[in-house]
Coordinates of C-alpha atoms and ligand atoms in Angstrom, one line a residue:
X1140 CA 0.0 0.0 0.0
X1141 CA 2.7 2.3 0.9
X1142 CA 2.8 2.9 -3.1
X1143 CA -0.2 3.8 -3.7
X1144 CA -1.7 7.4 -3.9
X1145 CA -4.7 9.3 -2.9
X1146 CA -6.5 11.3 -5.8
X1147 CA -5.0 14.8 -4.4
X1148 CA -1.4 13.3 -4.4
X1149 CA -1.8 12.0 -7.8
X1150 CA -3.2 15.7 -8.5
X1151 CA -0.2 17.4 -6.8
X1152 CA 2.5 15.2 -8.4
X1153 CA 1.2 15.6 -11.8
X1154 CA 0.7 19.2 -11.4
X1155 CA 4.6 19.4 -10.0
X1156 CA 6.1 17.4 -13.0
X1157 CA 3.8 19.7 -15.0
X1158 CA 6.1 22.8 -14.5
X1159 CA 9.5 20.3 -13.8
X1160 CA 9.3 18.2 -17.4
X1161 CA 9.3 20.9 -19.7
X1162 CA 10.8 18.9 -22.5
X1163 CA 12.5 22.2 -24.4
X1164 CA 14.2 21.7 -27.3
X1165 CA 17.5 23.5 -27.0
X1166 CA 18.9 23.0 -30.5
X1167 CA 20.1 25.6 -32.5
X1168 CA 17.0 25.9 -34.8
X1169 CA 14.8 25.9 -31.4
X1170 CA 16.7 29.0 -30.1
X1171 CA 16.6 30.8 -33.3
X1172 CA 12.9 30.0 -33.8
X1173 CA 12.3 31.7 -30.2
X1174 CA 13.7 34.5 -31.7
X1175 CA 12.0 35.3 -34.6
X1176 CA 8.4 33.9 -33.5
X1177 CA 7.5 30.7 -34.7
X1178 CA 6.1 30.3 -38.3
X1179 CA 4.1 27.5 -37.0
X1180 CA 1.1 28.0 -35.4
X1181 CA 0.2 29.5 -32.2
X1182 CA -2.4 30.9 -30.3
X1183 CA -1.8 35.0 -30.3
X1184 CA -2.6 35.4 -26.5
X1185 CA -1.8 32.8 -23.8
X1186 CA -5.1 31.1 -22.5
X1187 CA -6.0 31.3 -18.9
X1188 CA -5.8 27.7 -18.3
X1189 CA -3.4 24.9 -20.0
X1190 CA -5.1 22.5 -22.3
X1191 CA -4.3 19.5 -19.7
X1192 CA -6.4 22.3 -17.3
X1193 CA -9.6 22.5 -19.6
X1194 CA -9.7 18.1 -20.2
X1195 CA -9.9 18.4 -16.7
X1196 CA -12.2 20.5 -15.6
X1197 CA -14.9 19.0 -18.3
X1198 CA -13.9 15.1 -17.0
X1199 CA -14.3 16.0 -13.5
X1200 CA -17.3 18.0 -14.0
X1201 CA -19.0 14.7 -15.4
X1202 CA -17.7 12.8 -13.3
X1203 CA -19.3 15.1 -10.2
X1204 CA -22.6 14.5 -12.0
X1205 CA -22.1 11.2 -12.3
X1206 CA -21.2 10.1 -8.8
X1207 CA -17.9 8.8 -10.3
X1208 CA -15.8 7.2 -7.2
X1209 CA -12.4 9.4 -6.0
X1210 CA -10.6 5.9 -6.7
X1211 CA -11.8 5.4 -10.1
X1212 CA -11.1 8.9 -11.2
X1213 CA -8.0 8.7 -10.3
X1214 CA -7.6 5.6 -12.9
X1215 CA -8.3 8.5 -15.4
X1216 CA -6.6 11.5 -14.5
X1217 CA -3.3 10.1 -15.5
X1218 CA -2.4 8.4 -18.5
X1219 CA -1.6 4.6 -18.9
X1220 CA 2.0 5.0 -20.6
X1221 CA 3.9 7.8 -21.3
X1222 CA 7.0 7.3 -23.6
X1223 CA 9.3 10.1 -24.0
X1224 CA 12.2 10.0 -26.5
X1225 CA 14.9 12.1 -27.4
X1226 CA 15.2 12.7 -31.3
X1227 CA 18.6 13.8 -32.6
X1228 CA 19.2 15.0 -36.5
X1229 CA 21.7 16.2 -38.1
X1230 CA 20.1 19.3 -40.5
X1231 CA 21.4 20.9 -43.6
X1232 CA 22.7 23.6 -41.4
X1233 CA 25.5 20.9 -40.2
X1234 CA 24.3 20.6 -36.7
X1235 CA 22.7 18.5 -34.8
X1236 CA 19.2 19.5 -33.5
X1237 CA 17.6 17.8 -30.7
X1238 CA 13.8 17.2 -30.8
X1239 CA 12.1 15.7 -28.0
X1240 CA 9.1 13.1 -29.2
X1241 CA 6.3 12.1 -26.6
X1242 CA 3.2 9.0 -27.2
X1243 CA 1.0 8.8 -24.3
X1244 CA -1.6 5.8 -24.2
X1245 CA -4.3 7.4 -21.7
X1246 CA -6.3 4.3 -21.8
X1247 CA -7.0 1.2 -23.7
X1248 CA -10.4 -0.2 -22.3
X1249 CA -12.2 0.4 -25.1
X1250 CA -9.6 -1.2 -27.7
X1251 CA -6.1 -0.3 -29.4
X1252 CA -4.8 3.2 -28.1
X1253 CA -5.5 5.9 -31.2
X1254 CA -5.2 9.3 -31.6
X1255 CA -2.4 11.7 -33.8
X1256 CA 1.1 12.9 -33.9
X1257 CA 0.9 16.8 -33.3
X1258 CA 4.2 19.0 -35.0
X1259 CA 4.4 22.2 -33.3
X1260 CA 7.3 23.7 -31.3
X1261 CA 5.3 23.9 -28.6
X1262 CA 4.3 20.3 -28.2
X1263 CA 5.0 19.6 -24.2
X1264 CA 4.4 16.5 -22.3
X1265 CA 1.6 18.3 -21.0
X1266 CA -0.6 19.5 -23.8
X1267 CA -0.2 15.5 -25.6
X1268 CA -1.8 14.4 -22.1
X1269 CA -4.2 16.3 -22.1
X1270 CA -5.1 15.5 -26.1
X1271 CA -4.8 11.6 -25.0
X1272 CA -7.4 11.5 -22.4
X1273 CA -9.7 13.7 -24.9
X1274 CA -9.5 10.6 -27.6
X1275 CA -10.0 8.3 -24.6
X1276 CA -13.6 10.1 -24.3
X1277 CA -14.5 10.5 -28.3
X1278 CA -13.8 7.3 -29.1
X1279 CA -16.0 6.3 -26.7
X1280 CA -19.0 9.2 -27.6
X1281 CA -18.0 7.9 -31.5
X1282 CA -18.1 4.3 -30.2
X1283 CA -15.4 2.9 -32.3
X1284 CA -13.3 0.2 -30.6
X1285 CA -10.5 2.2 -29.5
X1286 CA -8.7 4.0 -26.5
X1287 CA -6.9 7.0 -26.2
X1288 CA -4.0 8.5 -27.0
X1289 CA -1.7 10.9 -28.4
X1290 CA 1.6 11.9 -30.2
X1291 CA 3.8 14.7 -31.2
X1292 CA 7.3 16.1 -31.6
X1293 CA 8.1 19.8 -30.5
X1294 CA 9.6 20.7 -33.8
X1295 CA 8.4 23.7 -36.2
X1296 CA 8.0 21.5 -39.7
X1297 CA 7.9 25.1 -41.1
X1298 CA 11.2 25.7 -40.5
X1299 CA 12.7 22.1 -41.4
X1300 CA 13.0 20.6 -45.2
X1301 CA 11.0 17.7 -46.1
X1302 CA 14.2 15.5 -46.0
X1303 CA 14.3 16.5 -42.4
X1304 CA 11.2 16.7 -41.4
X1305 CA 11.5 12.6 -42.7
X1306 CA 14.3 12.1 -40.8
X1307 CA 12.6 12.9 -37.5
X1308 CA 9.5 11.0 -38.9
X1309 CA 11.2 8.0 -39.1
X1310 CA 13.4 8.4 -36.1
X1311 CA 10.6 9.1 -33.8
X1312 CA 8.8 5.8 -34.9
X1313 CA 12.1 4.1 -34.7
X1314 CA 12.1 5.3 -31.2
X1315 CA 8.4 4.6 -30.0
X1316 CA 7.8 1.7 -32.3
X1317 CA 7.7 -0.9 -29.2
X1318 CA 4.3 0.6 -28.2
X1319 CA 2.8 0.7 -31.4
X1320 CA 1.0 -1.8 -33.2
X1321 CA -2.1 -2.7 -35.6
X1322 CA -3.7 -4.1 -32.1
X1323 CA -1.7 -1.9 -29.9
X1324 CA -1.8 1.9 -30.8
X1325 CA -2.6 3.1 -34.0
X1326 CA -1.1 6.8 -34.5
X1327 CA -3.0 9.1 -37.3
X1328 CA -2.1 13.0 -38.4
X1329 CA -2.7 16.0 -36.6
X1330 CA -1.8 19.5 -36.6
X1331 CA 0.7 20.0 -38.6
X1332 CA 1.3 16.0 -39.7
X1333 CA -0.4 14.4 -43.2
X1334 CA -0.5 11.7 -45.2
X1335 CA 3.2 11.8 -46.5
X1336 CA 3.9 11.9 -42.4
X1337 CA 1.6 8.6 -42.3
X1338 CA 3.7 7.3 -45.2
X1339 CA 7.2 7.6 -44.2
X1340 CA 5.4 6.3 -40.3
X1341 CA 4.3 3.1 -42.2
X1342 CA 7.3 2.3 -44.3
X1343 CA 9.8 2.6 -40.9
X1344 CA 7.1 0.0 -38.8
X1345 CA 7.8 -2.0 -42.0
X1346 CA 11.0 -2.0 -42.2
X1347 CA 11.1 -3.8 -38.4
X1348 CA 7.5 -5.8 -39.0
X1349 CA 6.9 -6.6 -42.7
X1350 CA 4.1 -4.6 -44.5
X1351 CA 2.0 -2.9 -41.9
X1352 CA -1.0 -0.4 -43.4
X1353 CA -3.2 -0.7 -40.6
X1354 CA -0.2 0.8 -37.9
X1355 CA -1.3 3.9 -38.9
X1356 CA -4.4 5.7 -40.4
X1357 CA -4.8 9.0 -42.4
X1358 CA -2.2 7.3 -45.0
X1359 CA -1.8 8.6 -48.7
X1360 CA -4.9 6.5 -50.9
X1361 CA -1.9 5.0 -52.6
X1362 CA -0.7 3.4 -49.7
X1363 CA -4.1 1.8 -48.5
X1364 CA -5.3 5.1 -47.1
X1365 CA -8.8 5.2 -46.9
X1366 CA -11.0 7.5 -49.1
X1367 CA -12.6 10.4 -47.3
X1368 CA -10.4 10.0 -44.6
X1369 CA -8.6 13.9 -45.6
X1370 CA -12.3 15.5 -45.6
X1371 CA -13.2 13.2 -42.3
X1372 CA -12.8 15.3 -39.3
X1373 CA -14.5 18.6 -41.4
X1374 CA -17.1 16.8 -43.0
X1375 CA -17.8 15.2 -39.3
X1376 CA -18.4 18.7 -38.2
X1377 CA -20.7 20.0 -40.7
X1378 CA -23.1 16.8 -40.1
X1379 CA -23.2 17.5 -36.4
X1380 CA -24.2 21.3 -37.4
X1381 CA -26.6 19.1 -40.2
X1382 CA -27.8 17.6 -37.2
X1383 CA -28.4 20.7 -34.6
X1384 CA -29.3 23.0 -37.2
X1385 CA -33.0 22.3 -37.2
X1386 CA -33.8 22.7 -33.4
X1387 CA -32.0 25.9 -33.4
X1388 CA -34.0 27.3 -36.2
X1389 CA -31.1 27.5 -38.9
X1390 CA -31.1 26.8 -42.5
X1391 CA -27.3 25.3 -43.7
X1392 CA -28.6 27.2 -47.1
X1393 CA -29.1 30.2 -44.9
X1394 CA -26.0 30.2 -42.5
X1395 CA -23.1 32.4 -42.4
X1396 CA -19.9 30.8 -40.9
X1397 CA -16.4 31.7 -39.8
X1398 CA -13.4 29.7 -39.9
X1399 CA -10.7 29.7 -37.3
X1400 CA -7.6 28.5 -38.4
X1401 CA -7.5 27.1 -42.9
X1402 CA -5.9 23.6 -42.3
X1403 CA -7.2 20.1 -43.0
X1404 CA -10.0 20.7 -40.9
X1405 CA -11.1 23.9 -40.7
X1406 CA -11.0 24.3 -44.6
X1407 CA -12.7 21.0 -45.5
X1408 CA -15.5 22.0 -43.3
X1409 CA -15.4 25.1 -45.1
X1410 CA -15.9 23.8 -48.5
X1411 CA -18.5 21.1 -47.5
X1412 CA -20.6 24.0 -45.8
X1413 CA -20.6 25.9 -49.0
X1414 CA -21.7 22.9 -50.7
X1415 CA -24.3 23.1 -48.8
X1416 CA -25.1 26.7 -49.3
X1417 CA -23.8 28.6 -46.3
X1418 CA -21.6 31.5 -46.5
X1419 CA -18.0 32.0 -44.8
X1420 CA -18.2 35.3 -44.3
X1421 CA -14.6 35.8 -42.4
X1422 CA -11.6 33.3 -41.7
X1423 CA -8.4 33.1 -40.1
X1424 CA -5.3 30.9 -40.4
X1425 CA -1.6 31.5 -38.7
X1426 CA -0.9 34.0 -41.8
X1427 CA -3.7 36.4 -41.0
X1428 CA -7.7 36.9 -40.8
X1429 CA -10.3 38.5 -43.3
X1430 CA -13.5 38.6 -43.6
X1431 CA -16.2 39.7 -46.5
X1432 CA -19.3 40.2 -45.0
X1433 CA -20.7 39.1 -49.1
X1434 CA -18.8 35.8 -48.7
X1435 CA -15.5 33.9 -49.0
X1436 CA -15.2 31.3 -51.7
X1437 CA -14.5 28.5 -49.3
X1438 CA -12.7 26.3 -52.2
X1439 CA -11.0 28.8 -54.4
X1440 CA -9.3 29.9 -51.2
X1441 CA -7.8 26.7 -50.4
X1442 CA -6.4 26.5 -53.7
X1443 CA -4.8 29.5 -53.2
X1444 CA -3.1 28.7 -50.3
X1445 CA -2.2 25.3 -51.6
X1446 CA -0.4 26.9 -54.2
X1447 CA 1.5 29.0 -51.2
X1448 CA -0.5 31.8 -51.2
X1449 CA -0.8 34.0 -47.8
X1450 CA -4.4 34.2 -46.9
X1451 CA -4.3 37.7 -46.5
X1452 CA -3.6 38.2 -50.0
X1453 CA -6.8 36.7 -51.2
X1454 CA -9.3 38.4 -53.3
X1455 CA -11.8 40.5 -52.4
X1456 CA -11.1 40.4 -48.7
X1457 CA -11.0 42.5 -45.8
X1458 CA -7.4 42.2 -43.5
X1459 CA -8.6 42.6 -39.6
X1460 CA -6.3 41.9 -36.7
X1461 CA -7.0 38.1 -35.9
X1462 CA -8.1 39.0 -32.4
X1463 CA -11.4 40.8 -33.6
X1464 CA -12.3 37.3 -35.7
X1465 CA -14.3 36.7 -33.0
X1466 CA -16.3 39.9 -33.8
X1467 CA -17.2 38.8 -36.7
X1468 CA -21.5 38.4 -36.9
X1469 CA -22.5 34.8 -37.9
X1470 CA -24.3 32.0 -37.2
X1471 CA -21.7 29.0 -36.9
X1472 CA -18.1 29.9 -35.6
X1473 CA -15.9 27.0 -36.2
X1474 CA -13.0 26.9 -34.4
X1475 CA -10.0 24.5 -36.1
X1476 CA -7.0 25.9 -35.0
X1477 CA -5.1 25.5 -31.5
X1478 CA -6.0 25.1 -28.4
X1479 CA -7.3 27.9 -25.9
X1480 CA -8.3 30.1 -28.6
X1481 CA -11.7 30.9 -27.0
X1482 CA -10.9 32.8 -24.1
X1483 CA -11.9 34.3 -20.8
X1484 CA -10.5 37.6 -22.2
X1485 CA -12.3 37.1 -25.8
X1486 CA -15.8 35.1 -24.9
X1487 CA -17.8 38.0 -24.5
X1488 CA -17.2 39.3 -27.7
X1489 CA -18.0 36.5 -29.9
X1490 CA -21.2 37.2 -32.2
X1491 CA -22.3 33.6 -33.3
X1492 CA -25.2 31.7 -32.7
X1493 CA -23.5 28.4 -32.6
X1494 CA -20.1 27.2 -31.8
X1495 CA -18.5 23.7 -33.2
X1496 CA -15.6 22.9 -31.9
X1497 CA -13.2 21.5 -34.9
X1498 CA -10.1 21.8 -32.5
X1499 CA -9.2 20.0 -30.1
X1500 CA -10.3 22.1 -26.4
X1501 CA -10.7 25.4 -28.2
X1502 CA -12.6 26.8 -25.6
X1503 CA -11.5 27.0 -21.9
X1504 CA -14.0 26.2 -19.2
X1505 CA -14.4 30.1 -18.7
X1506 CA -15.2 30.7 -22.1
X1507 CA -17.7 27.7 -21.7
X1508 CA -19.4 29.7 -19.1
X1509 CA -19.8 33.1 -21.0
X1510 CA -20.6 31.2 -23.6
X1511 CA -23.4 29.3 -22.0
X1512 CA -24.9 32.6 -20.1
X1513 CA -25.1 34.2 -23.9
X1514 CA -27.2 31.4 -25.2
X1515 CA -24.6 30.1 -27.8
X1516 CA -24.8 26.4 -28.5
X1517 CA -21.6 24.5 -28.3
X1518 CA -20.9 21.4 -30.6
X1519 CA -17.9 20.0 -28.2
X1520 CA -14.6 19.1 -29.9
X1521 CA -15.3 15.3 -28.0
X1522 CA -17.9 14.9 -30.6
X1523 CA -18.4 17.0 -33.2
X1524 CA -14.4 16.3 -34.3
X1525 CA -14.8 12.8 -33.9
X1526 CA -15.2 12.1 -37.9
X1527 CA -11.8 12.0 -38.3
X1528 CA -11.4 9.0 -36.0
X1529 CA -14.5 7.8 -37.2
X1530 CA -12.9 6.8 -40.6
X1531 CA -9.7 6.5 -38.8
X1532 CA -11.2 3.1 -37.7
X1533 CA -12.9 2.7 -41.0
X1534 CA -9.2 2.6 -42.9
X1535 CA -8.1 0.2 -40.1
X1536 CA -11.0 -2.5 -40.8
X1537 CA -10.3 -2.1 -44.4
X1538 CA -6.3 -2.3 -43.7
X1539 CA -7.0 -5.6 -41.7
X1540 CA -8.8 -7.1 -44.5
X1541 CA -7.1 -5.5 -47.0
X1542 CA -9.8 -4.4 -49.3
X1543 CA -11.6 -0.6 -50.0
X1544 CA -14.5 0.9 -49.7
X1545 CA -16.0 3.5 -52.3
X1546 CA -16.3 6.9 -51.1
X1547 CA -19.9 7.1 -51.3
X1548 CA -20.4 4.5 -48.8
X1549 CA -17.5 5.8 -46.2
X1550 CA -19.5 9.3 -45.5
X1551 CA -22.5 7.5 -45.5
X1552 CA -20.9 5.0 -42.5
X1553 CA -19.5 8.5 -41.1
X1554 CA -23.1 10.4 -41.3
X1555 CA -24.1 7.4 -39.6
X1556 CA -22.0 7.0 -36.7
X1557 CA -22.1 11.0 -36.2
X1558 CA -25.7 11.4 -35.9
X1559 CA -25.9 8.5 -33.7
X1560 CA -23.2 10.1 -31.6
X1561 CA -25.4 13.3 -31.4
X1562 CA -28.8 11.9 -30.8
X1563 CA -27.0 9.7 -27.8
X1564 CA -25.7 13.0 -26.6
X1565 CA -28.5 14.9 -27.1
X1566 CA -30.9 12.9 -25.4
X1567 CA -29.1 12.7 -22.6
X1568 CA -28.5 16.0 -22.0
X1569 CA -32.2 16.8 -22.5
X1570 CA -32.9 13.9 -20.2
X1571 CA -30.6 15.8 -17.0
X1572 CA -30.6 19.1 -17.9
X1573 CA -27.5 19.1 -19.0
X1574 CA -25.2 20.8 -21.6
X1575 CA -23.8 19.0 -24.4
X1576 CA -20.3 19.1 -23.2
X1577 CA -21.3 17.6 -20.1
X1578 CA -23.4 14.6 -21.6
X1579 CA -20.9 13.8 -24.0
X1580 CA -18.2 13.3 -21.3
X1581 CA -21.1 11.6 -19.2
X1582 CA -21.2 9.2 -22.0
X1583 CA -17.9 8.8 -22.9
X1584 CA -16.8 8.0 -19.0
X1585 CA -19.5 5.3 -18.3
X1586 CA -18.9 3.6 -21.4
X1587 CA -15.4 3.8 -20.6
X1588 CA -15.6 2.8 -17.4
X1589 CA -17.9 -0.2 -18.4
X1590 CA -15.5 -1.6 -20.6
X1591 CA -12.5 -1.0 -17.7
X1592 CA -14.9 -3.4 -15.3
X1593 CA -16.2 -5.6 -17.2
X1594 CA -12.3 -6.7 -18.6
X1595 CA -11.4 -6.5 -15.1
X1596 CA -8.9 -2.9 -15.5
X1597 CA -10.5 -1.7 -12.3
X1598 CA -12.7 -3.6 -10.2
X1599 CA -16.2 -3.2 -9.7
X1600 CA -17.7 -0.9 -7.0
X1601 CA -17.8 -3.6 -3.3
X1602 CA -21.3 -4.6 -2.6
X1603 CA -22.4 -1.8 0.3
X1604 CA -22.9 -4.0 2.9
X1605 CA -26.4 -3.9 4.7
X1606 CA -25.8 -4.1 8.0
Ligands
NAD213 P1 -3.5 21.8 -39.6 O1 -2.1 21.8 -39.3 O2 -3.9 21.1 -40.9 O3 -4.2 23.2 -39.6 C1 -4.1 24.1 -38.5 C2 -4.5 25.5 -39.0 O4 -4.5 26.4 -37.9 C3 -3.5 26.1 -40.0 O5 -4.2 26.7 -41.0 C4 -2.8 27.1 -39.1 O6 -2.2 28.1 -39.9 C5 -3.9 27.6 -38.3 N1 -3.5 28.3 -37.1 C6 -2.5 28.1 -36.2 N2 -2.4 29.0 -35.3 C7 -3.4 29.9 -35.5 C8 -3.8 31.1 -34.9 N3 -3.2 31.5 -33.9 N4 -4.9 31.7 -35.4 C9 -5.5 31.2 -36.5 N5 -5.1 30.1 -37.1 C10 -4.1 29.4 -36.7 O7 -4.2 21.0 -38.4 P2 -5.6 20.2 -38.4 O8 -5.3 18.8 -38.6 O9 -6.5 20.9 -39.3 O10 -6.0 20.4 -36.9 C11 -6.6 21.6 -36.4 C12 -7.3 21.3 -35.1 O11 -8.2 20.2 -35.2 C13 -6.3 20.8 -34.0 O12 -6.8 21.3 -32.8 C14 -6.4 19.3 -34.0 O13 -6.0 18.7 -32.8 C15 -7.9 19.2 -34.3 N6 -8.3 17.9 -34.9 C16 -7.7 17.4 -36.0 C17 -8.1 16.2 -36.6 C18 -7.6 15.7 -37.9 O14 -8.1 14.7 -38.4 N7 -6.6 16.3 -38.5 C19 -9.0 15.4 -35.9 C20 -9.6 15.9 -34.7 C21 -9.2 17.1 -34.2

């Protein structure tokens, strides 16, 4: 017993090696791109709560609801394994640069760990933990046979070549390759990762293992990727709004959207929204915002900056300072960028009707609150971003097998499992008065927790006794 720890001591110590294990990368290229700001993403202003903060405020305000036992949640708090790995490269520059890789399995009740490998210099031990124990709930709200857990190397790919951004590819999975597996963990992109990322991923594993598609998902079509997996996580977004839309009195055909932050997700939800007749009237990416209060063509604009255009130099737009994107009047904001990007400091002035969350905990529990006292309906990012894990598993059943699906039939499987995951959500939180953020982590936990009895993880609850 005398190793064991009480749910505040497992609160303190985490919260200590929170500020300790800052896993800084101190190369050269780190240091210089301190200096000149980092041409990778991140958030303007500093939320006032870290992203490990905001996963657990929301678990443990579910699990307050729920009567979830002290012991139990302390099951959950931390993560199941955390590897950490130092990644040396030698760059064109001549030098070495060290990059330090984390994968963090939060838990595996449900099935293989899954989740994505995040590129960003500011990737910390912290914020992976925090993204691991989010895919430990969405799986479950998605209910695809997976656990948790998540990836990423604090490098800026912005500032590496592609022949070094493969070398730390393959070096990281040559480094965390013992923990991954078609039945083990099951890594997929994220920010700043893609399918060539998921290529290079594959062909080390297969190096060690032998031909290997289903070790990771979100892989090039070439390769065994499946199709629709790219659009996944955007379309999933726009069929939760598809879904919501009618109780809250909008019209897709007669929406007007913003878009915050033009990557994989955030731009394929905003060219499936246009195909469905709504408007993007402003957007933002790391570049820059505009807005055009007429309308942005959604598709013409990711061409553009495909073809390495800045977004501010789009046509027919407006520049505004990023911070006022928020400002701007619509029905649907979608945030798909970082992080803590709907503040305490920035709630109050947001003009939408509806918020769905693209990004992973965009909005901090603060925010939440504002949010919720202005009458603004929130998709949470634990369900309405769960279409890219949704057809995550989808290219893993078709790996196993080896065969493929059309596309027609994947978003049709995807529209399926997404409205399924709202109506579950939605009815409960009409049934206890609650928000959706709150039933969806309700039903996330107790499947979770469930699946941890009934395999025997945790043990059932001891028969009160009577006397
Ligand atoms: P991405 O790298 O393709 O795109 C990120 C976008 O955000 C880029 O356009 C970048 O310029 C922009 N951005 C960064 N900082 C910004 C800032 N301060 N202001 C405005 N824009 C900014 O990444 P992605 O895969 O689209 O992921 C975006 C979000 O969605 C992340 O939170 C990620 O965890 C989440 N998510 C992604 C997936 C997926 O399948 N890719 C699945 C679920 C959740």
């Amino acid at each position: 017993m005398a190793d064991t720890k009480t749910a505040e001591e497992v609160q303190e110590d985490t919260a200590k090696e929170d500020s300790e294990e800052q896993h800084t990368d101190h190369s050269p290229m780190a240091s210089e791109s301190e200096r000149e700001g980092s041409g990778g993403a991140k958030p303007s202003q500093k939320a006032e709560v870290s992203n490990l903060d905001i996963v657990r405020h929301y678990f443990d305000k579910a699990a307050d609801h729920m009567g979830l036992e002290d012991d139990v949640r302390v099951v959950f708090w931390t993560p199941y394994r955390e590897v950490t790995v130092q990644i040396p490269v030698k760059c064109e520059d001549g030098k070495i640069h060290v990059f330090s890789g984390y994968r963090i399995q939060h838990n595996g009740a449900r099935g293989p760990y899954k989740g994505g490998i995040r590129y960003h210099p500011e990737v910390d031990v912290d914020e992976v933990r925090a993204l691991a124990s989010l895919m430990t709930w969405k799986t479950a709200v998605a209910n695809v046979p997976f656990g948790g857990a998540k990836g990423g190397v604090n490098c800026d790919p912005s500032k590496l070549t592609e022949a070094e951004l493969q070398k730390v590819t393959r070096s990281f999975m040559d480094k965390i390759e013992k923990v991954l597996g078609p039945t083990r963990d099951i890594p997929a992109p994220d920010v700043n990762t893609n399918a060539q990322v998921m290529a290079w991923m594959m062909d080390e594993y297969g190096k060690l293992h032998g031909h290997t598609p289903a070790i990771v998902t979100g892989k090039p079509i070439s390769l065994e990727g499946s199709l629709g997996r790219e659009a996944a996580t955007g379309r999933g977004c726009v069929y939760m709004f598809r879904e919501a839309a009618p109780s809250l009195g909008l019209s897709p055909a007669a929406t007007k959207f913003v878009v915050q932050g033009y990557g994989n997700v955030g731009s394929w939800a905003a060219r499936i929204m246009q195909q469905l007749g709504s408007t993007m009237v402003a957007v933002s990416d790391a570049n820059g915002a505009v807005k055009n209060e007429d309308g942005i063509d959604a598709a013409a604009l990711h061409d553009h900056i495909s073809q390495g255009g800045l977004i501010t130099d789009f046509k027919d737009v407006e520049e505004i300072d990023p911070e006022d994107l928020v400002e701007v009047p619509c029905d649907v904001f979608i945030p798909a960028a970082l992080g803590g990007m709907i503040r305490e400091d920035n709630a109050d002035r947001m003009n939408c009707k509806v918020v769905v969350e693209g990004a992973n905990s965009p909005t901090t529990p603060a925010a939440d609150t504002i949010l919720r006292e202005k009458d603004t309906y929130i998709i949470p990012d634990v369900m309405a971003n769960a279409g890219g894990v949704v057809v995550s598993y989808f290219e893993w059943v078709q790996n196993l097998q080896h065969f493929q699906w059309d596309e027609r039939d994947i978003n049709d499987k995807l529209a399926t499992k997404m409205r399924k995951a709202y109506r579950d959500v939605s009815a409960r939180a009409k049934e206890e008065g609650l928000d959706l953020r709150e039933a969806a982590y309700l039903v996330g936990i107790e499947r979770v927790v469930e699946a941890a009895r009934t395999r025997g993880y945790i043990e059932a609850p001891s028969a009160k006794s009577t006397s």
